[in-house]
mmCIF file of C-alpha atoms in Angstrom:
data_model
loop_
_atom_site.group_PDB
_atom_site.id
_atom_site.type_symbol
_atom_site.label_atom_id
_atom_site.label_comp_id
_atom_site.label_asym_id
_atom_site.label_seq_id
_atom_site.Cartn_x
_atom_site.Cartn_y
_atom_site.Cartn_z
ATOM 1 C CA MET A 1 -7.923 -19.001 24.588
ATOM 2 C CA THR A 2 -4.812 -16.914 26.483
ATOM 3 C CA ARG A 3 -2.336 -19.757 24.660
ATOM 4 C CA ILE A 4 -3.222 -19.619 20.799
ATOM 5 C CA ARG A 5 -3.145 -15.863 21.592
ATOM 6 C CA ARG A 6 0.610 -16.189 22.609
ATOM 7 C CA TRP A 7 1.858 -17.318 19.464
ATOM 8 C CA PRO A 8 -0.456 -15.904 17.569
ATOM 9 C CA TYR A 9 -0.413 -17.984 14.024
ATOM 10 C CA THR A 10 -1.867 -21.311 16.771
ATOM 11 C CA PHE A 11 -5.010 -20.490 15.134
ATOM 12 C CA ALA A 12 -4.812 -20.281 11.319
ATOM 13 C CA MET A 13 -2.009 -23.310 11.523
ATOM 14 C CA LEU A 14 -4.585 -25.446 13.237
ATOM 15 C CA LEU A 15 -7.765 -24.125 11.152
ATOM 16 C CA SER A 16 -5.291 -25.060 8.163
ATOM 17 C CA ILE A 17 -5.082 -28.513 9.314
ATOM 18 C CA VAL A 18 -8.100 -28.923 9.338
ATOM 19 C CA ILE A 19 -9.961 -27.956 6.226
ATOM 20 C CA ALA A 20 -6.888 -29.159 4.316
ATOM 21 C CA MET A 21 -8.055 -32.910 6.735
ATOM 22 C CA VAL A 22 -11.192 -32.174 5.407
ATOM 23 C CA ALA A 23 -10.290 -31.332 1.632
ATOM 24 C CA LEU A 24 -7.657 -34.704 1.717
ATOM 25 C CA ALA A 25 -11.576 -36.730 3.713
ATOM 26 C CA SER A 26 -13.166 -35.227 0.490
ATOM 27 C CA SER A 27 -10.610 -36.385 -1.683
ATOM 28 C CA ILE A 28 -9.757 -40.363 -0.924
ATOM 29 C CA TYR A 29 -13.845 -40.092 -0.624
ATOM 30 C CA LEU A 30 -14.531 -39.154 -4.097
ATOM 31 C CA GLY A 31 -10.898 -40.723 -5.613
ATOM 32 C CA ARG A 32 -9.584 -38.030 -7.235
ATOM 33 C CA PRO A 33 -6.198 -36.665 -6.060
ATOM 34 C CA LEU A 34 -6.224 -32.499 -4.694
ATOM 35 C CA ARG A 35 -4.915 -30.467 -7.347
ATOM 36 C CA ASP A 36 -2.542 -27.346 -6.906
ATOM 37 C CA PRO A 37 -4.697 -24.326 -8.739
ATOM 38 C CA ASP A 38 -1.534 -23.018 -10.511
ATOM 39 C CA GLY A 39 -0.658 -19.483 -10.833
ATOM 40 C CA PHE A 40 0.881 -17.038 -12.849
ATOM 41 C CA LEU A 41 4.437 -18.290 -11.170
ATOM 42 C CA GLY A 42 3.921 -21.839 -11.690
ATOM 43 C CA PRO A 43 3.293 -24.306 -9.493
ATOM 44 C CA ALA A 44 3.646 -23.828 -5.309
ATOM 45 C CA TYR A 45 7.011 -25.820 -4.380
ATOM 46 C CA ILE A 46 7.966 -22.923 -7.383
ATOM 47 C CA ARG A 47 5.432 -20.211 -7.019
ATOM 48 C CA MET A 48 5.826 -20.767 -2.413
ATOM 49 C CA PRO A 49 9.382 -19.739 -2.879
ATOM 50 C CA LEU A 50 9.959 -17.580 -5.259
ATOM 51 C CA LEU A 51 6.825 -15.098 -3.853
ATOM 52 C CA ALA A 52 8.551 -15.373 -0.720
ATOM 53 C CA LEU A 53 11.841 -14.890 -1.261
ATOM 54 C CA LEU A 54 10.707 -11.745 -3.381
ATOM 55 C CA PHE A 55 8.456 -10.679 0.386
ATOM 56 C CA PHE A 56 11.696 -11.192 2.068
ATOM 57 C CA GLY A 57 13.843 -9.166 0.260
ATOM 58 C CA VAL A 58 11.982 -6.439 0.095
ATOM 59 C CA GLY A 59 10.980 -6.390 3.519
ATOM 60 C CA ILE A 60 14.856 -5.708 4.012
ATOM 61 C CA VAL A 61 15.367 -2.550 1.609
ATOM 62 C CA VAL A 62 12.671 -0.770 2.378
ATOM 63 C CA ASP A 63 13.840 -1.208 6.545
ATOM 64 C CA ALA A 64 17.050 -0.377 5.437
ATOM 65 C CA VAL A 65 15.884 3.100 3.316
ATOM 66 C CA ARG A 66 13.638 4.232 6.831
ATOM 67 C CA THR A 67 16.395 3.527 9.028
ATOM 68 C CA SER A 68 19.729 4.052 6.802
ATOM 69 C CA GLY A 69 18.924 5.788 3.664
ATOM 70 C CA TRP A 70 19.874 4.798 0.233
ATOM 71 C CA LYS A 71 23.009 6.333 0.574
ATOM 72 C CA ASN A 72 24.119 3.626 3.164
ATOM 73 C CA LEU A 73 21.006 0.509 2.050
ATOM 74 C CA PRO A 74 23.814 -2.172 1.477
ATOM 75 C CA ASN A 75 25.182 -1.829 4.929
ATOM 76 C CA GLY A 76 21.569 -1.113 5.901
ATOM 77 C CA MET A 77 20.438 -4.013 4.368
ATOM 78 C CA ILE A 78 23.023 -5.573 6.942
ATOM 79 C CA GLU A 79 22.273 -4.512 10.092
ATOM 80 C CA ILE A 80 18.620 -5.460 8.876
ATOM 81 C CA VAL A 81 19.740 -8.247 8.795
ATOM 82 C CA ARG A 82 21.525 -8.908 12.157
ATOM 83 C CA ASN A 83 19.050 -6.528 14.804
ATOM 84 C CA GLU A 84 15.082 -7.322 12.822
ATOM 85 C CA TRP A 85 15.178 -10.477 11.467
ATOM 86 C CA SER A 86 14.946 -13.338 14.759
ATOM 87 C CA LEU A 87 14.213 -16.704 14.046
ATOM 88 C CA ARG A 88 11.233 -16.616 15.064
ATOM 89 C CA ARG A 89 10.265 -13.356 13.040
ATOM 90 C CA ILE A 90 11.090 -15.553 10.365
ATOM 91 C CA LEU A 91 9.188 -18.388 11.051
ATOM 92 C CA CYS A 92 6.176 -16.590 11.981
ATOM 93 C CA ILE A 93 6.020 -14.959 8.159
ATOM 94 C CA THR A 94 6.404 -18.228 7.086
ATOM 95 C CA ALA A 95 3.444 -19.834 8.934
ATOM 96 C CA GLY A 96 1.292 -16.402 7.701
ATOM 97 C CA MET A 97 2.031 -17.701 4.893
ATOM 98 C CA MET A 98 2.105 -21.757 4.540
ATOM 99 C CA SER A 99 -1.649 -21.182 6.375
ATOM 100 C CA PHE A 100 -2.569 -19.047 3.945
ATOM 101 C CA TYR A 101 -1.573 -20.989 0.829
ATOM 102 C CA VAL A 102 -2.663 -24.497 2.678
ATOM 103 C CA CYS A 103 -6.738 -22.608 3.419
ATOM 104 C CA TYR A 104 -6.715 -21.162 -0.262
ATOM 105 C CA LEU A 105 -5.676 -24.765 -1.813
ATOM 106 C CA SER A 106 -8.075 -26.713 0.430
ATOM 107 C CA TYR A 107 -11.117 -23.815 -0.541
ATOM 108 C CA ARG A 108 -10.303 -24.453 -4.016
ATOM 109 C CA ASN A 109 -10.037 -28.191 -4.476
ATOM 110 C CA LEU A 110 -13.208 -27.481 -2.120
ATOM 111 C CA LYS A 111 -15.479 -26.160 -4.910
ATOM 112 C CA SER A 112 -14.631 -28.275 -7.409
ATOM 113 C CA ASP A 113 -15.566 -31.516 -5.463
ATOM 114 C CA LEU A 114 -19.480 -29.146 -4.975
ATOM 115 C CA PRO A 115 -21.023 -29.975 -8.379
ATOM 116 C CA THR A 116 -20.650 -33.327 -6.570
ATOM 117 C CA TYR A 117 -22.692 -33.107 -3.548
ATOM 118 C CA ARG A 118 -24.692 -31.030 -3.932
ATOM 119 C CA GLU A 119 -25.731 -32.509 -7.331
ATOM 120 C CA GLY A 120 -28.792 -30.946 -9.306
ATOM 121 C CA VAL A 121 -29.082 -28.744 -6.449
ATOM 122 C CA LEU A 122 -28.276 -25.226 -7.802
ATOM 123 C CA TYR A 123 -30.163 -21.782 -5.974
ATOM 124 C CA ASP A 124 -30.159 -19.436 -9.233
ATOM 125 C CA GLN A 125 -33.951 -18.869 -9.071
ATOM 126 C CA GLU A 126 -34.384 -18.169 -5.848
ATOM 127 C CA LEU A 127 -31.952 -15.603 -5.788
ATOM 128 C CA LEU A 128 -32.571 -14.093 -9.144
ATOM 129 C CA HIS A 129 -35.615 -12.938 -7.254
ATOM 130 C CA SER A 130 -34.318 -11.960 -4.150
ATOM 131 C CA ASP A 131 -31.938 -9.528 -7.241
ATOM 132 C CA LEU A 132 -35.268 -7.745 -8.769
ATOM 133 C CA TRP A 133 -36.516 -7.941 -5.089
ATOM 134 C CA PHE A 134 -32.863 -5.469 -3.014
ATOM 135 C CA SER A 135 -33.712 -3.444 -6.986
ATOM 136 C CA GLY A 136 -37.113 -2.576 -7.411
ATOM 137 C CA GLY A 137 -37.575 -5.115 -9.581
ATOM 138 C CA ILE A 138 -35.044 -3.689 -12.033
ATOM 139 C CA ASN A 139 -32.601 -6.090 -13.176
ATOM 140 C CA PRO A 140 -28.922 -5.003 -11.358
ATOM 141 C CA ALA A 141 -26.537 -5.812 -14.091
ATOM 142 C CA VAL A 142 -29.319 -3.978 -16.600
ATOM 143 C CA PHE A 143 -29.272 -1.266 -14.414
ATOM 144 C CA LEU A 144 -25.067 -1.470 -13.875
ATOM 145 C CA HIS A 145 -24.793 -1.936 -18.431
ATOM 146 C CA ASP A 146 -27.473 1.401 -19.379
ATOM 147 C CA LEU A 147 -25.285 3.763 -16.506
ATOM 148 C CA PHE A 148 -21.798 2.838 -17.198
ATOM 149 C CA GLY A 149 -22.169 1.140 -20.712
ATOM 150 C CA THR A 150 -21.024 -1.694 -22.280
ATOM 151 C CA GLY A 151 -17.798 -0.351 -23.442
ATOM 152 C CA PHE A 152 -14.608 1.774 -21.469
ATOM 153 C CA MET A 153 -16.555 0.535 -18.953
ATOM 154 C CA ALA A 154 -16.904 -3.219 -18.530
ATOM 155 C CA GLU A 155 -12.547 -2.736 -19.330
ATOM 156 C CA VAL A 156 -12.519 -0.531 -15.605
ATOM 157 C CA PHE A 157 -14.012 -2.987 -14.167
ATOM 158 C CA SER A 158 -12.552 -5.634 -15.568
ATOM 159 C CA VAL A 159 -9.462 -4.259 -14.618
ATOM 160 C CA VAL A 160 -10.334 -4.347 -10.804
ATOM 161 C CA TYR A 161 -11.820 -7.332 -10.422
ATOM 162 C CA LEU A 162 -9.254 -9.102 -12.154
ATOM 163 C CA ALA A 163 -6.388 -7.916 -10.359
ATOM 164 C CA TYR A 164 -8.372 -9.222 -6.545
ATOM 165 C CA LEU A 165 -6.092 -12.394 -7.744
ATOM 166 C CA PRO A 166 -2.523 -11.025 -6.967
ATOM 167 C CA LEU A 167 -3.153 -8.392 -4.881
ATOM 168 C CA ILE A 168 -4.682 -10.582 -1.965
ATOM 169 C CA PRO A 169 -1.183 -12.264 -1.825
ATOM 170 C CA ILE A 170 0.401 -10.079 -2.663
ATOM 171 C CA SER A 171 -1.320 -7.575 0.736
ATOM 172 C CA LEU A 172 -0.940 -10.442 2.740
ATOM 173 C CA GLY A 173 3.406 -10.422 1.463
ATOM 174 C CA ALA A 174 3.503 -6.766 2.014
ATOM 175 C CA VAL A 175 1.819 -7.219 5.882
ATOM 176 C CA LEU A 176 3.501 -9.970 7.648
ATOM 177 C CA ILE A 177 7.499 -8.469 6.232
ATOM 178 C CA LEU A 178 6.594 -5.237 6.479
ATOM 179 C CA SER A 179 4.040 -4.773 9.596
ATOM 180 C CA ARG A 180 6.819 -4.209 12.981
ATOM 181 C CA ASN A 181 4.132 -7.207 15.103
ATOM 182 C CA LEU A 182 3.911 -9.202 14.596
ATOM 183 C CA ALA A 183 0.980 -10.024 16.165
ATOM 184 C CA ILE A 184 -0.719 -8.064 13.273
ATOM 185 C CA GLY A 185 0.320 -9.743 10.448
ATOM 186 C CA ALA A 186 -0.589 -12.555 12.885
ATOM 187 C CA TRP A 187 -4.452 -11.272 12.418
ATOM 188 C CA TYR A 188 -3.856 -11.127 8.023
ATOM 189 C CA ALA A 189 -2.745 -13.654 7.518
ATOM 190 C CA THR A 190 -5.568 -15.308 9.925
ATOM 191 C CA THR A 191 -8.620 -13.602 8.024
ATOM 192 C CA LEU A 192 -7.783 -15.031 4.887
ATOM 193 C CA CYS A 193 -7.775 -18.951 6.269
ATOM 194 C CA LEU A 194 -11.415 -17.026 7.238
ATOM 195 C CA ASN A 195 -12.585 -15.945 4.476
ATOM 196 C CA TRP A 196 -11.791 -19.228 2.175
ATOM 197 C CA VAL A 197 -12.670 -21.247 5.309
ATOM 198 C CA LEU A 198 -16.587 -19.653 5.838
ATOM 199 C CA GLY A 199 -16.631 -19.346 2.131
ATOM 200 C CA THR A 200 -16.398 -23.299 1.479
ATOM 201 C CA VAL A 201 -18.933 -23.260 4.248
ATOM 202 C CA SER A 202 -21.227 -20.921 2.192
ATOM 203 C CA TYR A 203 -20.861 -22.769 -1.370
ATOM 204 C CA TYR A 204 -22.083 -26.316 0.563
ATOM 205 C CA ILE A 205 -25.725 -23.680 2.022
ATOM 206 C CA LEU A 206 -26.784 -22.163 -1.103
ATOM 207 C CA PRO A 207 -24.853 -23.592 -4.328
ATOM 208 C CA ALA A 208 -25.842 -21.470 -7.264
ATOM 209 C CA LEU A 209 -23.610 -20.516 -10.892
ATOM 210 C CA GLY A 210 -24.000 -16.719 -10.728
ATOM 211 C CA PRO A 211 -26.478 -14.842 -13.058
ATOM 212 C CA ALA A 212 -23.640 -14.638 -16.391
ATOM 213 C CA PHE A 213 -23.953 -18.520 -15.904
ATOM 214 C CA SER A 214 -28.279 -18.772 -15.499
ATOM 215 C CA ARG A 215 -28.895 -16.390 -17.409
ATOM 216 C CA PRO A 216 -26.107 -15.690 -20.188
ATOM 217 C CA GLU A 217 -28.586 -13.645 -22.474
ATOM 218 C CA LEU A 218 -27.953 -10.536 -20.125
ATOM 219 C CA TYR A 219 -24.489 -9.744 -20.227
ATOM 220 C CA ARG A 220 -23.926 -10.920 -24.113
ATOM 221 C CA GLY A 221 -23.498 -7.374 -25.555
ATOM 222 C CA LEU A 222 -20.765 -5.600 -23.023
ATOM 223 C CA ALA A 223 -17.533 -5.738 -25.214
ATOM 224 C CA ASP A 224 -14.993 -8.517 -25.093
ATOM 225 C CA THR A 225 -12.425 -8.057 -21.690
ATOM 226 C CA GLY A 226 -10.775 -10.531 -19.299
ATOM 227 C CA VAL A 227 -13.499 -11.262 -17.628
ATOM 228 C CA THR A 228 -15.620 -12.264 -20.857
ATOM 229 C CA GLU A 229 -12.271 -14.638 -21.137
ATOM 230 C CA LEU A 230 -12.550 -16.258 -17.422
ATOM 231 C CA GLN A 231 -15.657 -16.683 -17.284
ATOM 232 C CA GLN A 232 -15.960 -18.911 -20.694
ATOM 233 C CA SER A 233 -12.561 -20.735 -19.389
ATOM 234 C CA LEU A 234 -14.398 -20.912 -16.114
ATOM 235 C CA ILE A 235 -17.694 -22.534 -17.733
ATOM 236 C CA SER A 236 -15.559 -25.552 -20.206
ATOM 237 C CA THR A 237 -13.735 -26.412 -17.486
ATOM 238 C CA ARG A 238 -17.047 -26.678 -14.790
ATOM 239 C CA LEU A 239 -18.297 -29.079 -18.006
ATOM 240 C CA ASP A 240 -15.012 -30.037 -18.504
ATOM 241 C CA VAL A 241 -15.163 -32.131 -14.833
ATOM 242 C CA LEU A 242 -18.427 -32.767 -14.470
ATOM 243 C CA ALA A 243 -17.650 -34.862 -17.238
ATOM 244 C CA ASP A 244 -14.743 -36.587 -16.272
ATOM 245 C CA PRO A 245 -13.716 -35.149 -12.267
ATOM 246 C CA VAL A 246 -9.888 -37.449 -12.667
ATOM 247 C CA GLY A 247 -8.764 -37.303 -16.161
ATOM 248 C CA SER A 248 -9.607 -33.719 -16.588
ATOM 249 C CA GLY A 249 -6.853 -32.877 -14.406
ATOM 250 C CA GLN A 250 -8.486 -29.400 -13.238
ATOM 251 C CA ILE A 251 -10.470 -27.652 -10.274
ATOM 252 C CA GLN A 252 -13.736 -25.923 -11.343
ATOM 253 C CA GLY A 253 -14.428 -22.822 -9.864
ATOM 254 C CA VAL A 254 -18.418 -21.577 -10.551
ATOM 255 C CA ALA A 255 -19.832 -20.962 -6.839
ATOM 256 C CA ALA A 256 -22.083 -17.620 -6.462
ATOM 257 C CA PHE A 257 -22.771 -17.455 -2.684
ATOM 258 C CA ALA A 258 -21.554 -15.819 -1.315
ATOM 259 C CA SER A 259 -18.978 -13.998 -2.635
ATOM 260 C CA LEU A 260 -15.603 -14.529 -2.243
ATOM 261 C CA HIS A 261 -14.094 -11.253 -4.367
ATOM 262 C CA VAL A 262 -16.540 -9.102 -2.018
ATOM 263 C CA SER A 263 -16.068 -10.715 1.130
ATOM 264 C CA VAL A 264 -11.476 -10.478 0.971
ATOM 265 C CA THR A 265 -11.370 -6.860 -0.317
ATOM 266 C CA PHE A 266 -13.904 -5.625 2.751
ATOM 267 C CA THR A 267 -11.973 -7.963 5.280
ATOM 268 C CA ALA A 268 -8.566 -6.236 2.853
ATOM 269 C CA ALA A 269 -10.516 -1.995 4.203
ATOM 270 C CA LEU A 270 -11.674 -3.190 7.197
ATOM 271 C CA PHE A 271 -8.563 -4.536 8.286
ATOM 272 C CA MET A 272 -6.577 -1.481 7.330
ATOM 273 C CA MET A 273 -9.419 0.513 8.643
ATOM 274 C CA ARG A 274 -8.936 -1.013 11.957
ATOM 275 C CA THR A 275 -5.199 -1.023 12.503
ATOM 276 C CA ARG A 276 -5.478 2.784 11.508
ATOM 277 C CA GLN A 277 -3.080 2.574 8.049
ATOM 278 C CA LYS A 278 -1.854 5.696 6.518
ATOM 279 C CA PRO A 279 -5.389 7.477 5.342
ATOM 280 C CA VAL A 280 -4.218 6.983 2.039
ATOM 281 C CA ILE A 281 -4.650 3.695 2.337
ATOM 282 C CA GLN A 282 -7.278 2.997 2.908
ATOM 283 C CA THR A 283 -9.321 5.039 0.498
ATOM 284 C CA LEU A 284 -7.284 3.202 -1.948
ATOM 285 C CA MET A 285 -9.084 -0.543 -0.366
ATOM 286 C CA TRP A 286 -12.501 1.254 0.549
ATOM 287 C CA ILE A 287 -12.271 2.780 -2.997
ATOM 288 C CA PHE A 288 -11.462 -0.267 -4.312
ATOM 289 C CA PHE A 289 -13.709 -2.784 -2.773
ATOM 290 C CA GLY A 290 -16.117 -0.839 -4.094
ATOM 291 C CA ALA A 291 -15.658 -1.441 -7.518
ATOM 292 C CA THR A 292 -15.470 -4.765 -6.494
ATOM 293 C CA VAL A 293 -18.685 -4.647 -5.813
ATOM 294 C CA ILE A 294 -20.409 -3.203 -8.933
ATOM 295 C CA ALA A 295 -18.069 -5.141 -10.742
ATOM 296 C CA THR A 296 -19.708 -8.153 -9.426
ATOM 297 C CA LEU A 297 -23.138 -7.488 -10.795
ATOM 298 C CA TYR A 298 -22.373 -5.484 -13.774
ATOM 299 C CA PHE A 299 -20.615 -8.986 -14.967
ATOM 300 C CA GLY A 300 -23.217 -11.170 -13.659
ATOM 301 C CA TRP A 301 -20.589 -12.699 -11.320
ATOM 302 C CA HIS A 302 -22.544 -12.477 -8.398
ATOM 303 C CA TYR A 303 -26.553 -11.906 -6.945
ATOM 304 C CA ILE A 304 -26.908 -8.337 -4.326
ATOM 305 C CA LEU A 305 -27.680 -11.154 -1.733
ATOM 306 C CA ASP A 306 -23.752 -13.006 -2.637
ATOM 307 C CA ASP A 307 -22.686 -9.730 -1.371
ATOM 308 C CA ILE A 308 -23.545 -9.190 1.103
ATOM 309 C CA ALA A 309 -22.976 -12.160 1.988
ATOM 310 C CA GLY A 310 -20.046 -12.092 1.360
ATOM 311 C CA MET A 311 -19.716 -8.556 3.408
ATOM 312 C CA VAL A 312 -20.623 -10.465 6.569
ATOM 313 C CA ILE A 313 -17.728 -13.065 6.060
ATOM 314 C CA GLY A 314 -15.601 -10.522 5.994
ATOM 315 C CA TRP A 315 -16.466 -8.739 8.455
ATOM 316 C CA ALA A 316 -16.773 -12.114 10.463
ATOM 317 C CA ALA A 317 -13.403 -12.935 9.326
ATOM 318 C CA VAL A 318 -11.583 -9.317 10.812
ATOM 319 C CA THR A 319 -13.320 -9.546 14.780
ATOM 320 C CA LEU A 320 -12.605 -13.006 14.661
ATOM 321 C CA GLY A 321 -9.078 -13.333 13.254
ATOM 322 C CA ALA A 322 -8.420 -9.885 15.857
ATOM 323 C CA TRP A 323 -9.851 -12.140 19.361
ATOM 324 C CA VAL A 324 -7.818 -14.976 18.800
ATOM 325 C CA THR A 325 -4.842 -13.496 17.516
ATOM 326 C CA GLY A 326 -4.796 -11.225 20.760
ATOM 327 C CA ASN A 327 -5.731 -7.994 18.607
ATOM 328 C CA ARG A 328 -9.075 -6.830 19.976
ATOM 329 C CA ARG A 329 -8.128 -3.986 21.756
ATOM 330 C CA LYS A 330 -8.159 -1.546 19.078
ATOM 331 C CA ARG A 331 -4.097 -0.193 19.147
ATOM 332 C CA PRO A 332 -2.393 2.990 18.519
ATOM 333 C CA GLN A 333 -0.958 3.476 14.947
ATOM 334 C CA GLN A 334 2.210 1.017 14.634
ATOM 335 C CA SER A 335 5.673 3.977 14.994
ATOM 336 C CA ALA A 336 8.060 2.948 11.904
ATOM 337 C CA GLU A 337 10.467 3.750 14.415
ATOM 338 C CA PRO A 338 13.280 0.848 14.545
ATOM 339 C CA GLY A 339 13.219 -1.433 17.124
ATOM 340 C CA THR A 340 14.605 -4.207 17.870
ATOM 341 C CA VAL A 341 12.217 -7.611 17.173
ATOM 342 C CA GLU A 342 12.964 -8.490 20.629
ATOM 343 C CA HIS A 343 10.753 -5.624 22.490
ATOM 344 C CA ARG A 344 8.704 -5.430 19.846
ATOM 345 C CA GLU A 345 7.520 -9.511 20.417
ATOM 346 C CA GLU A 346 7.498 -8.385 23.933
ATOM 347 C CA THR A 347 5.088 -5.701 23.461
ATOM 348 C CA ALA A 348 2.887 -8.146 21.126
ATOM 349 C CA LEU A 349 3.182 -11.039 24.256
ATOM 350 C CA VAL A 350 1.627 -8.287 26.987
ATOM 351 C CA ASP A 351 -1.217 -7.146 24.444
ATOM 352 C CA ALA A 352 -2.713 -10.671 23.716
ATOM 353 C CA ALA A 353 -1.763 -11.973 27.565
#
C-alpha cells in the first residue's frame, strides 16, 4: 500500500483500467461499440485537450497573480512555468484528468447496458413504498411541491440540478491545477473515480427508473424547465436504445439507485471540509449539496433511499480516496505562499509514508 501512496495516482489509474476492461468486455459480449457521452464541447478528443489547456492556463495566471501581481503578470507567468511546472506535476494533473474521464466513460456505457443485463427487473414499487415510510405516508414530491410551489422555485431547482453537469469537471480542474500539494489533487480525482465505479455497482444491485418515470402524473404540474427537457430526452433515448441498442447510436442514462448527483456533491462538500478550504467555499458547497438533494426529490429523479445511498457512496469515496492517496491523516490548511514544486512533492511523499 505504501507503494501505491508514493505516487498518489496509482490507485486511480488502476481503478480506471479495471472498469475500462469491464466496459470493454461488456461491449464485446453485447456486440455494441463503446460510445463517448459527448459534452457541450464536442467529442473527447476535442473536449479533453481544450479543458486541459484551459485549466493549465488559469492555474498559471492565478499563481502568477499571487506571486507577482497584475502589473508584472507576463514575467510572473514565465517564472511560474519555470519554477512551478515540473514534468512530474504535469504528469500528475494529466493522470487525474484521464483517470476521471476513463472511469466516467466506462460508467456511462455500463449504465447504458443495465436494461439488458437486468431485463425486466425494477424496484420502483419497493422504493416508492420506502418513500412513504420515510415521509410518514406523504409522497415527498407532493410535499415539496406544496411547500415550494411549482413555478418560480421549479426554475431555481432546475438551475441547481443542471449546474452539476459543468461544475464537477470544473471543480476537478480547479483542485488539480490550484492545489499546492499533488496528493490533495490525487485525493479528489480518486474520490470522483470511486463515485463512478460505486455508482455503477449500485445501479446493478437495485435497478430502478425513478419517480418521474414510474409515476409521471405526480410531476405534470411543474413548470417547464431545463430539467423537464432533460427528462423527456432521457426517456426518449432510453426507448430508442431498448428498441435498437446498436442502430440508435446513443447511450441510455436512466437509473435511480443510487443518486450520483447526491453522492458527487456530497463528496465535493465533504472533501472541501476535510481539506479545510476557506469557510465560504465549504459553506457554498454544503448549500449546493442540500439544494441538490431537494431538487432530486422535487423533480422525481430519485427516491429518498437513493439519496441516502448516494451519501453513503460519497462518504466511502472520500474516506477510501484519502487512504489510498496518503491523505488519511488530517492536514493543516494549505499555505498560499509560493514554493518549489520539488519541496511540495517531497512533503507529500513524507506525509504518504
